[in-house]
Short mmCIF file of C-alpha atoms in Angstrom, two decimals:
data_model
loop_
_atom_site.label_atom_id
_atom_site.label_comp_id
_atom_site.label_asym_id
_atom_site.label_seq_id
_atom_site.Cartn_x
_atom_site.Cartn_y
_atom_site.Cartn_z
CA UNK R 1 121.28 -105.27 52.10
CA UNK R 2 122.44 -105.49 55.82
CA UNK R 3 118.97 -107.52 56.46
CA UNK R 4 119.71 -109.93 53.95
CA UNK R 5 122.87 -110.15 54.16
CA UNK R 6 122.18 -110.97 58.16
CA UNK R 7 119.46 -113.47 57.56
CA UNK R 8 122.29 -115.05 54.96
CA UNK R 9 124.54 -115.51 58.13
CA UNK R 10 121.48 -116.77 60.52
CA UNK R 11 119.90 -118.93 58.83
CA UNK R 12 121.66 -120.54 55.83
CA UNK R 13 125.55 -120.86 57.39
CA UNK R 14 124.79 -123.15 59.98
CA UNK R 15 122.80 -125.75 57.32
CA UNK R 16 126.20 -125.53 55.36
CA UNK R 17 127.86 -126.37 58.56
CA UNK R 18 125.55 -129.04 59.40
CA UNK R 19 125.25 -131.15 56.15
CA UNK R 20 128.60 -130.56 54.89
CA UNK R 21 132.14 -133.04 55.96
CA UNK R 22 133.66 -129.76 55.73
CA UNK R 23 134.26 -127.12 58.33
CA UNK R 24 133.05 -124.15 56.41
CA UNK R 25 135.64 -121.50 58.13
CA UNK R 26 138.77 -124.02 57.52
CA UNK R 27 137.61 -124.02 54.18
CA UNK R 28 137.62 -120.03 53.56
CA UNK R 29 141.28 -120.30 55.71
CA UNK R 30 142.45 -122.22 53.74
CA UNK R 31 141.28 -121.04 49.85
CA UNK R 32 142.84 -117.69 51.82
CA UNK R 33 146.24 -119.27 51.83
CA UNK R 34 146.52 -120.45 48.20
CA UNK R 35 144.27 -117.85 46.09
CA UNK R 36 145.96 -114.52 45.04
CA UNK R 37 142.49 -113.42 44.13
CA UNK R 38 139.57 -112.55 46.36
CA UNK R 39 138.10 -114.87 48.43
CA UNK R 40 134.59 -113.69 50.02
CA UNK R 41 132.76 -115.60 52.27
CA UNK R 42 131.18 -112.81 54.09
CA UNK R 43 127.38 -112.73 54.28
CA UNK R 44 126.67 -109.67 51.85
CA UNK R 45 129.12 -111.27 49.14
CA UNK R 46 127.08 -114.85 49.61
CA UNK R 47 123.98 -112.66 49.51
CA UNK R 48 124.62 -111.20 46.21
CA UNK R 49 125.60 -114.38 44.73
CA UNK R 50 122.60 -116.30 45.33
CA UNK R 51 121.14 -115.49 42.61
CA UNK R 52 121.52 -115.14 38.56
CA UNK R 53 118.67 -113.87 35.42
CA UNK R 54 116.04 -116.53 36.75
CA UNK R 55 113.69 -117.07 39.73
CA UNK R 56 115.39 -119.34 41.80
CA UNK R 57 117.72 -118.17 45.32
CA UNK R 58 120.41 -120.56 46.04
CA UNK R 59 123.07 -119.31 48.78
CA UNK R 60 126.51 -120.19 48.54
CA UNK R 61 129.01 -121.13 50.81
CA UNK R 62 131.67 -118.79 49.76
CA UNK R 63 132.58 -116.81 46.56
CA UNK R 64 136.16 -116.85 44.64
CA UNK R 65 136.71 -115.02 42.38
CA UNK R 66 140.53 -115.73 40.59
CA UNK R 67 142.90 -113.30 39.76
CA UNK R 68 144.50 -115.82 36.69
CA UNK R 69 144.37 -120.02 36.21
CA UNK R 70 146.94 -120.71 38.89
CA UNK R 71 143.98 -119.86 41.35
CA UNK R 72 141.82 -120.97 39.25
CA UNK R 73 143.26 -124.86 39.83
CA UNK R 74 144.36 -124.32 43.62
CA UNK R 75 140.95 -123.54 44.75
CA UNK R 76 139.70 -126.38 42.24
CA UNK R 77 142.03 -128.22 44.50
CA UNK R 78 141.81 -127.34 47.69
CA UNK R 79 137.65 -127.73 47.28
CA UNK R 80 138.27 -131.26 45.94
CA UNK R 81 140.84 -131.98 49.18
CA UNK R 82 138.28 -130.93 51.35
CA UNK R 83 135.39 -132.09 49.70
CA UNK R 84 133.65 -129.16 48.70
CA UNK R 85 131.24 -128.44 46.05
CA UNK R 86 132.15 -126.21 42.91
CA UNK R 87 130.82 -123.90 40.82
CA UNK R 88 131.90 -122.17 37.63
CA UNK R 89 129.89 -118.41 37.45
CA UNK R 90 130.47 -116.13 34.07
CA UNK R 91 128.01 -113.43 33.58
CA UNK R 92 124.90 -114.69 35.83
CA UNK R 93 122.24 -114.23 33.00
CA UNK R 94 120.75 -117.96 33.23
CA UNK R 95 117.35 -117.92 33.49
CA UNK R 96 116.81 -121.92 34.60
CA UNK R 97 119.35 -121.05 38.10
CA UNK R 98 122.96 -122.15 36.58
CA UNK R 99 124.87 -119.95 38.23
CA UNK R 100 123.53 -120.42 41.66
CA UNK R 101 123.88 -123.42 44.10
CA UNK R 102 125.09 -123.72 47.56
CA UNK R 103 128.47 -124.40 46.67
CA UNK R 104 131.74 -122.38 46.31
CA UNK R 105 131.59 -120.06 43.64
CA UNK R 106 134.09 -119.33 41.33
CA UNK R 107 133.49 -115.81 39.27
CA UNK R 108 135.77 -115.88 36.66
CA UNK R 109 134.05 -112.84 34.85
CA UNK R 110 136.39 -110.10 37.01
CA UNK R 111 139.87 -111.11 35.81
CA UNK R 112 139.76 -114.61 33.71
CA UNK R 113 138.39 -112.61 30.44
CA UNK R 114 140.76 -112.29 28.16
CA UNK R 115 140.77 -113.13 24.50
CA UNK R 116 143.89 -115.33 24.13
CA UNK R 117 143.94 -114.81 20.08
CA UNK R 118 142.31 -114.81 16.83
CA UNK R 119 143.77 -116.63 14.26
CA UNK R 120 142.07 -115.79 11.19
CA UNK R 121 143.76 -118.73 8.60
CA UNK R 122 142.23 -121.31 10.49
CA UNK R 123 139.27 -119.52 11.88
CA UNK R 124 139.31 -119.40 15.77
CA UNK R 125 139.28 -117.58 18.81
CA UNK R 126 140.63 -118.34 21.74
CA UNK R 127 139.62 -117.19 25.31
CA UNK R 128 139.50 -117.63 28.60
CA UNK R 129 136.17 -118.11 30.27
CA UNK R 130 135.17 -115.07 31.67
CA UNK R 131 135.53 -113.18 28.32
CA UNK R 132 132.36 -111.71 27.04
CA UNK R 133 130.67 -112.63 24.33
CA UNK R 134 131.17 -109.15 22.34
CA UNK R 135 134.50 -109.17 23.58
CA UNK R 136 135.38 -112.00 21.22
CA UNK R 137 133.03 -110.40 18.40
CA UNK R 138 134.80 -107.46 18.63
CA UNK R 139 138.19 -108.65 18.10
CA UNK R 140 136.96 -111.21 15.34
CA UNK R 141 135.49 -108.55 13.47
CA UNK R 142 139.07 -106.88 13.14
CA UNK R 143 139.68 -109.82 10.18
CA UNK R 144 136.11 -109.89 8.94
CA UNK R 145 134.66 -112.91 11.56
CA UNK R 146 132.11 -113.09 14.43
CA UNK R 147 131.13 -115.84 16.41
CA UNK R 148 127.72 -117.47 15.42
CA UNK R 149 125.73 -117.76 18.99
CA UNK R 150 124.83 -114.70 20.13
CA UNK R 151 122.45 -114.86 23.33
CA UNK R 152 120.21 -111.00 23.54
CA UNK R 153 123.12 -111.20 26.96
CA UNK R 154 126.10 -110.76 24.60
CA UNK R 155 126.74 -107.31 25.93
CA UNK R 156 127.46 -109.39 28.92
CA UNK R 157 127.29 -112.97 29.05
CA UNK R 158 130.22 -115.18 29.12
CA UNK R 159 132.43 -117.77 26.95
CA UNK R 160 132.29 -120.11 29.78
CA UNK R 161 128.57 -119.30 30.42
CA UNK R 162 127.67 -120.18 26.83
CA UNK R 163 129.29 -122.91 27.19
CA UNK R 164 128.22 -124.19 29.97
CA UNK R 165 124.14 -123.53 28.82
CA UNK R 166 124.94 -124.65 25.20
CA UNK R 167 123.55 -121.47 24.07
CA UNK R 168 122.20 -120.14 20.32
CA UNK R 169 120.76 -117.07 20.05
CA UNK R 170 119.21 -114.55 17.18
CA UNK R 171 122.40 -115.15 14.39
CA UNK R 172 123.34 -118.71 15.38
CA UNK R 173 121.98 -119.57 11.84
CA UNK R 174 124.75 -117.48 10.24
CA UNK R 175 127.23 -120.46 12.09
CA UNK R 176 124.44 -122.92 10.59
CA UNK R 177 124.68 -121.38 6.53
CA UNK R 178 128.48 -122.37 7.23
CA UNK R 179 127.83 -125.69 8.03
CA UNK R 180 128.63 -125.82 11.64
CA UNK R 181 125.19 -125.47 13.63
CA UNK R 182 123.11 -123.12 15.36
CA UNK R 183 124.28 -124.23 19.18
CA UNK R 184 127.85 -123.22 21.08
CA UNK R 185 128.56 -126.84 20.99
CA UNK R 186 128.67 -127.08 17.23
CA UNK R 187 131.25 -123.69 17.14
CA UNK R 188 133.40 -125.71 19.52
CA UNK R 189 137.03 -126.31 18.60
CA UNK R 190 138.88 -127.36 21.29
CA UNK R 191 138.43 -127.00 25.21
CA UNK R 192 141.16 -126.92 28.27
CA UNK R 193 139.54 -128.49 31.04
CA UNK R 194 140.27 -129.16 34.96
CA UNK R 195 138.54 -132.28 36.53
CA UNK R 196 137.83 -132.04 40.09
CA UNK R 197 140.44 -134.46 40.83
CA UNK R 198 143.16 -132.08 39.57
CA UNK R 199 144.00 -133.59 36.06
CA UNK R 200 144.18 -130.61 33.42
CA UNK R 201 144.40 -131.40 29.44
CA UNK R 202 142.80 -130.39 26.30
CA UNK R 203 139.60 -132.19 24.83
CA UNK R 204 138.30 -131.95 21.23
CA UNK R 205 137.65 -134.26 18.55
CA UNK R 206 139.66 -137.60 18.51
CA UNK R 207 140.48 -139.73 15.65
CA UNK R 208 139.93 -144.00 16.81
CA UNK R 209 143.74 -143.74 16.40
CA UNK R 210 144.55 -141.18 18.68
CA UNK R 211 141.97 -142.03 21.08
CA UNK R 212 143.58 -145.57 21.84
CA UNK R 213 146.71 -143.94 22.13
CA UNK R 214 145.52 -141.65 24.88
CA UNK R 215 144.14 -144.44 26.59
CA UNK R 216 147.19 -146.68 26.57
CA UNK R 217 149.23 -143.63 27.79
CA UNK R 218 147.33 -144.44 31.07
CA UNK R 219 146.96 -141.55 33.77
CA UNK R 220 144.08 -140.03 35.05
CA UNK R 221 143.44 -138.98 31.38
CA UNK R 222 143.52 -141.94 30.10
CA UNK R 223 141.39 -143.67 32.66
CA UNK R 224 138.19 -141.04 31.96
CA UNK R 225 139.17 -141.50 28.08
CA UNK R 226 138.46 -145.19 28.50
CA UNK R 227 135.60 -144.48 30.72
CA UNK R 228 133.81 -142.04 28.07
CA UNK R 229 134.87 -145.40 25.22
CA UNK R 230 133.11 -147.91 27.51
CA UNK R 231 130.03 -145.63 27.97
CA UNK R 232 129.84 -145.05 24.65
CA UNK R 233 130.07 -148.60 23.68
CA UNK R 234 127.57 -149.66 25.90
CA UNK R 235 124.67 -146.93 24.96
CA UNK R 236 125.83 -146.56 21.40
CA UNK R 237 122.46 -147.94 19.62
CA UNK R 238 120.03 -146.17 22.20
CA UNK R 239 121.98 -142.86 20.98
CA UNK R 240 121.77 -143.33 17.85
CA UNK R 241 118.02 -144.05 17.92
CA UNK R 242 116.65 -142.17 21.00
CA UNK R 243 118.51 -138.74 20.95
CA UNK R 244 115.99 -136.08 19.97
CA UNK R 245 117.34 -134.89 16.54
CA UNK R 246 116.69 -131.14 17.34
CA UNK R 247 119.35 -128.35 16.03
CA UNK R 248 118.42 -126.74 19.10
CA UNK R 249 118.86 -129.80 21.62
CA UNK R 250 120.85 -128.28 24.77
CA UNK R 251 119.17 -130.11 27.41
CA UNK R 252 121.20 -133.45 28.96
CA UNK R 253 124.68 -134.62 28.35
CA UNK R 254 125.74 -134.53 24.16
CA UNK R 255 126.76 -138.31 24.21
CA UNK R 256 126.23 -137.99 20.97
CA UNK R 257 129.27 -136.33 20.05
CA UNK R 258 131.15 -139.68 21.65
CA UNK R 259 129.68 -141.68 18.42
CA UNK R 260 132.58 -142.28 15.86
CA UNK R 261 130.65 -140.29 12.99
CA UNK R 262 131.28 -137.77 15.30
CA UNK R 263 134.71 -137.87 15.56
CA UNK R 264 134.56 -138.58 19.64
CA UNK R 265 134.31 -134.64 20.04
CA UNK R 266 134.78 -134.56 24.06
CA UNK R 267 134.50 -130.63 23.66
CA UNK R 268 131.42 -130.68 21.87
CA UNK R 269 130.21 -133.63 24.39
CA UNK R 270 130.98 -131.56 27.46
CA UNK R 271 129.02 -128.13 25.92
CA UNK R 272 125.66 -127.98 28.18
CA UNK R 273 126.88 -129.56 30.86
CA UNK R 274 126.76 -126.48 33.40
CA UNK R 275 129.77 -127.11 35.42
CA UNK R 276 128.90 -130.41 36.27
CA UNK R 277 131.59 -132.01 35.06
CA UNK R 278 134.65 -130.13 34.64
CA UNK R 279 135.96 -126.48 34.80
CA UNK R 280 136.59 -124.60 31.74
CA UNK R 281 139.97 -123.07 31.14
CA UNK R 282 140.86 -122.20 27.96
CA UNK R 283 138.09 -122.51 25.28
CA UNK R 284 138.92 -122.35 21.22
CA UNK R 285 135.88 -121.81 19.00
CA UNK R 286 134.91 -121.91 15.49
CA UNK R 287 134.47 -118.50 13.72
CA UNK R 288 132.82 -117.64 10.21
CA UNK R 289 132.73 -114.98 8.08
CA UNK R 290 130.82 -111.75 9.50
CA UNK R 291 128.25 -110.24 6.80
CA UNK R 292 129.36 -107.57 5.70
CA UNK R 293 125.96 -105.61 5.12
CA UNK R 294 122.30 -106.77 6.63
CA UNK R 295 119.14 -106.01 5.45
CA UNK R 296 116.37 -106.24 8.28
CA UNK R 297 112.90 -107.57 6.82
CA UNK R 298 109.27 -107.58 9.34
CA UNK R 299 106.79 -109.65 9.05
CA UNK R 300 103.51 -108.91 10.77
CA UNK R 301 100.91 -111.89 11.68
CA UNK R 302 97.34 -111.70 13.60
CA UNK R 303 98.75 -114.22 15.99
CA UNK R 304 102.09 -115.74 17.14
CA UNK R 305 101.34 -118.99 15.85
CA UNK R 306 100.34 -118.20 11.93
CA UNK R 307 103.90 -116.47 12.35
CA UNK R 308 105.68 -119.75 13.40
CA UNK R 309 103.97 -121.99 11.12
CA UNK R 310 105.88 -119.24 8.32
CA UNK R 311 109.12 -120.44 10.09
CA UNK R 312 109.53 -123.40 8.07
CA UNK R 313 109.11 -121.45 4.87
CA UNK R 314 111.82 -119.16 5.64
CA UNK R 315 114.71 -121.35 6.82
CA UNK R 316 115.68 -122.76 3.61
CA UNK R 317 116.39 -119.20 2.48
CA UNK R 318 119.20 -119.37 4.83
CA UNK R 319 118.75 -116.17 6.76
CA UNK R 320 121.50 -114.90 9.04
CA UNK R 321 118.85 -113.79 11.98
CA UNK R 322 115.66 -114.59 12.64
CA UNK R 323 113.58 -114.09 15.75
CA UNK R 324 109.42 -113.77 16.71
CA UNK R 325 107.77 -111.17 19.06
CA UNK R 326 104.25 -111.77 20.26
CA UNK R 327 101.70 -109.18 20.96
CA UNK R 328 101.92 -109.73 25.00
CA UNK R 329 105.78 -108.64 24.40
CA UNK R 330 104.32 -105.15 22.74
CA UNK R 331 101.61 -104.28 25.05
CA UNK R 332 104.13 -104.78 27.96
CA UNK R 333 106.34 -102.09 26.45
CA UNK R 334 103.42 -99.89 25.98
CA UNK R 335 102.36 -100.30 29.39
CA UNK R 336 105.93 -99.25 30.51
CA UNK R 337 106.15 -96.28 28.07
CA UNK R 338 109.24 -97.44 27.36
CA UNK R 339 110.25 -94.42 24.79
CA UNK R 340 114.03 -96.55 23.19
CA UNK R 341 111.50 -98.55 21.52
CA UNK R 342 109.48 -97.22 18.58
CA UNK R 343 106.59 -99.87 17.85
CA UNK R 344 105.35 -97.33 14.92
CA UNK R 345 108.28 -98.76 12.77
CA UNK R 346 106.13 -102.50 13.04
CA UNK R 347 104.14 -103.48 10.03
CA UNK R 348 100.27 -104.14 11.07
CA UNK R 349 100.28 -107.45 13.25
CA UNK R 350 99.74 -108.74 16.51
CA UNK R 351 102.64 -110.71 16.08
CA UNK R 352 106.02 -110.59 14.18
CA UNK R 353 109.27 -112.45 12.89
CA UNK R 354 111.84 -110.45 12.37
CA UNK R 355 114.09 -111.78 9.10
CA UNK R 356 117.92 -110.76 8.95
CA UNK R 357 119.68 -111.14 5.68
CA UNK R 358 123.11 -110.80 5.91
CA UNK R 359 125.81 -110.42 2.36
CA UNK R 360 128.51 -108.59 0.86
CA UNK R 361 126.55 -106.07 -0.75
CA UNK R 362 123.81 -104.03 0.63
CA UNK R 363 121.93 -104.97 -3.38
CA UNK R 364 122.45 -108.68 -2.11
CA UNK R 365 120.99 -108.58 1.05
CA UNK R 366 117.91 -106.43 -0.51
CA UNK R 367 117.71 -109.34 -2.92
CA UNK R 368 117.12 -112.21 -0.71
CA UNK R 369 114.96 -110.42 1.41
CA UNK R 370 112.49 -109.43 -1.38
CA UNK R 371 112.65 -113.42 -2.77
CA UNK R 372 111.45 -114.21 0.63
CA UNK R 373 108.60 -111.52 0.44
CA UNK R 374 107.70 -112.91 -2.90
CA UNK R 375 107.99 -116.66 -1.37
CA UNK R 376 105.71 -115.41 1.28
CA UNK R 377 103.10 -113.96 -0.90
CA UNK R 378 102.03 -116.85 -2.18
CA UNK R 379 101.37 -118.78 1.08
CA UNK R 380 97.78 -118.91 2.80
CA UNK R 381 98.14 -116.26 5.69
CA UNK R 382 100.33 -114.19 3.63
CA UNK R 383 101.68 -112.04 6.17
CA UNK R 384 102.24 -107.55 6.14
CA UNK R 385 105.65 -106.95 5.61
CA UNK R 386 108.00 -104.03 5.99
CA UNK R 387 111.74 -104.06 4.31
CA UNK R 388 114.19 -101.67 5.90
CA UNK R 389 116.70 -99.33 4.86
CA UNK R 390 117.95 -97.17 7.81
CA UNK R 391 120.19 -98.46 10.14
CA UNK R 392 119.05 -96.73 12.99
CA UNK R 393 115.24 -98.36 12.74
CA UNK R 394 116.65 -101.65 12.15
CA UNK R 395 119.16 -101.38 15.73
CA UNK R 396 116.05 -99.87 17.27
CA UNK R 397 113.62 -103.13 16.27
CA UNK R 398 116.53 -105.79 17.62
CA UNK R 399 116.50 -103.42 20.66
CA UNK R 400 112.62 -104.03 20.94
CA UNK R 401 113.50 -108.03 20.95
CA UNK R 402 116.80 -108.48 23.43
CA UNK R 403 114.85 -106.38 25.42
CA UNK R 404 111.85 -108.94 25.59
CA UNK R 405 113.01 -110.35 28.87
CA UNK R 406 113.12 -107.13 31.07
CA UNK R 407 109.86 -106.09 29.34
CA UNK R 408 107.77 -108.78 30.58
CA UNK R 409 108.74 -108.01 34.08
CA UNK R 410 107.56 -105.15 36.83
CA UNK R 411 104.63 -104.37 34.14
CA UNK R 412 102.35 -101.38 35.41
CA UNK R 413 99.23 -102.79 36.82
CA UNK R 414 100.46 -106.93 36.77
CA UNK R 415 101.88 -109.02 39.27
CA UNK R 416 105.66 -109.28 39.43
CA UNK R 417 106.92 -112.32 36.85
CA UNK R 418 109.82 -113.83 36.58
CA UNK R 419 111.42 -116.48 34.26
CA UNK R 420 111.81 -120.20 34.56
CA UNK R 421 112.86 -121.64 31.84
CA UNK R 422 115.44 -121.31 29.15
CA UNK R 423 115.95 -122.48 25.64
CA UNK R 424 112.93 -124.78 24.91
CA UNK R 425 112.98 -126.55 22.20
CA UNK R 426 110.10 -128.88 19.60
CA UNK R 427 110.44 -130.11 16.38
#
């Protein structure tokens, strides 16, 4: 670490220095002044910030890390008065290099974590960003909810994090059977937000009544209100007719949650957009009923693609999980001896989907799985299949999946790989 964290101060302070309007160690004086949290712009804290989950090695001028909101919006405002870039950090599990840039980095995920409430009448949780994903779960599950999107991170990923990446995950199709939609942005009620400019209000959907109101109140609110109208406006038939129309689309700005079908949804429009355009606060999110039992059904296929072209067949079932693991993903695990994971509970297959269904009866759950089996038995490529009933297997095959990503890297015998994308997405 002392290496790195000296090359950190050679080499990459001075090309802050030297690009930036800002004097880098007025800046740290003067976040020191205003922030009751910790402030870190020493080269071993920048060091271990420069990264997150994927490949890529950004350093960053300095590291906050708030103790509550109120330092949350004076470093948000002492950045903007000096002119220095921002960004908002939850768990660090990106894989595409979200959570690192050479800017100052605000890491919310060490005291800016709380859930706020559940309110189980009108289904939502509140929290603040740096609450983890189980977090919320956990407390949700108290009056018989969960939140849909559940990244194979959830142990440790963030609200704010989600957010910001727009993310799904294994049972984002129990949100989906509810109506809402597989992606964070669907399950998104209401959002407080601070611009960079220091204006702090709440966003969410907005009737054409109450949206003209906001904009003839005036203010800095109503100026980016009528802003978002006019951009809308001007880009409202390309929207309509040249957004991809993918359940899974995270990628780009959601302008199409400014459309009036859509209710002008500036929470759902500023999901995805990775702390590029405002901080997150306070988020409130849609939750839906948690199943009560699951019954965990594997499907084995000589090859990863006869398993996805099965995909389509199963979705109209309306399972409340469903994920694919390829042979590569298997043989790394054997090559790692990795002893958690017992492969001898896999039907025969080279590759496999693994089908959740989800009810209030374990006799339920059994029932859809075995209409699917039945569904599936009558396709070409029928595929093995294996229905569970022990819980223990069934946690130890979803273990085998959210562990896919540290699987595939430091294999015995193969080069080092790392990832560099996240959440791709075809028709």
């Amino acid at each position: 670490m002392a290496s790195l964290a000296q090359t950190v101060h050679d080499q990459v302070k001075p090309d802050v220095q030297s690009s930036s309007t800002f004097d880098v160690d007025s800046l740290e004086a003067e976040l020191q002044s205003v922030v009751a949290g910790e402030v870190r712009f020493d080269a071993g804290s920048r060091a271990l910030y420069a990264t997150d989950g994927s490949n890529y090695r950004q350093v960053p001028i300095g590291i906050v890390i708030p103790r509550d909101l109120n330092d949350v919006v004076a470093t948000v405002g002492k950045c903007h008065e000096i002119g220095a870039p921002l960004l908002s950090r939850g768990g660090g599990t990106s894989l595409a290099g979200q959570c690192c840039n050479v800017a100052v980095v605000m890491d919310f995920s060490k005291f800016v974590h709380k859930v706020i409430r559940i309110d189980p009448t009108a289904k939502l949780a509140t929290a603040q960003p740096g609450c983890v994903l189980d977090d919320v779960r956990q407390a949700a599950a108290e009056h018989g909810l969960t939140f849909g999107p559940d990244p194979a991170t959830h142990k440790h990923c963030t609200i704010g994090g989600m957010l910001g990446n727009n993310s799904c995950g294994i049972h984002s199709l129990i949100s989906a059977k509810h109506g809402l939609g597989l992606r964070t942005s669907d399950n998104t009620h209401e959002l407080e937000i601070l611009t960079y400019d220091g204006a702090r209000f709440r966003v969410g959907a907005t009737s054409p009544d109450e949206l003209e109101a906001i904009i003839r109140g005036g203010g800095r609110r109503g100026e980016i209100y009528l802003a978002m109208k006019n951009l809308r406006n001007k880009y409202t038939d390309l929207i309509r007719t040249r957004f991809p129309k993918l359940p899974r689309r995270v990628s780009g700005y959601n302008l199409d949650d400014l459309l009036p079908e859509n209710n002008f949804n500036v929470a759902r429009a500023l999901a995805g957009s990775e702390g590029t355009l405002v901080t997150i606060l306070e988020a409130t999110l849609h939750l839906v009923p948690k199943p009560q039992v699951r019954s965990l059904l594997v499907l084995g296929y000589s090859s990863v693609f006869e398993a996805g072209d099965h995909v389509t067949e199963i979705l109209p079932l309306q399972p409340t999980g469903l994920e694919g693991l390829d042979h590569l993903l298997i043989q790394y695990i054997q090559k790692k001896g990795d002893e958690t994971a017992d492969l001898k509970l896999l039907p025969e297959g080279k590759a496999f989907l693994l089908v959740e269904f989800g009810g209030d009866s374990k006799q339920d759950c059994d029932r859809q799985a075995r209409e699917c089996m039945a569904k599936l038995k009558l396709l070409a490529g029928a595929p093995s299949m294996k229905l569970y009933d022990n819980p223990e297997e069934e946690s130890k095959l979803w273990e085998v999946r959210e562990s896919g990503l540290g699987a595939t890297a430091f294999v015995p015998g193969l080069p080092d790989m790392w990832p560099g994308w996240e959440d791709s997405a075809v028709p």
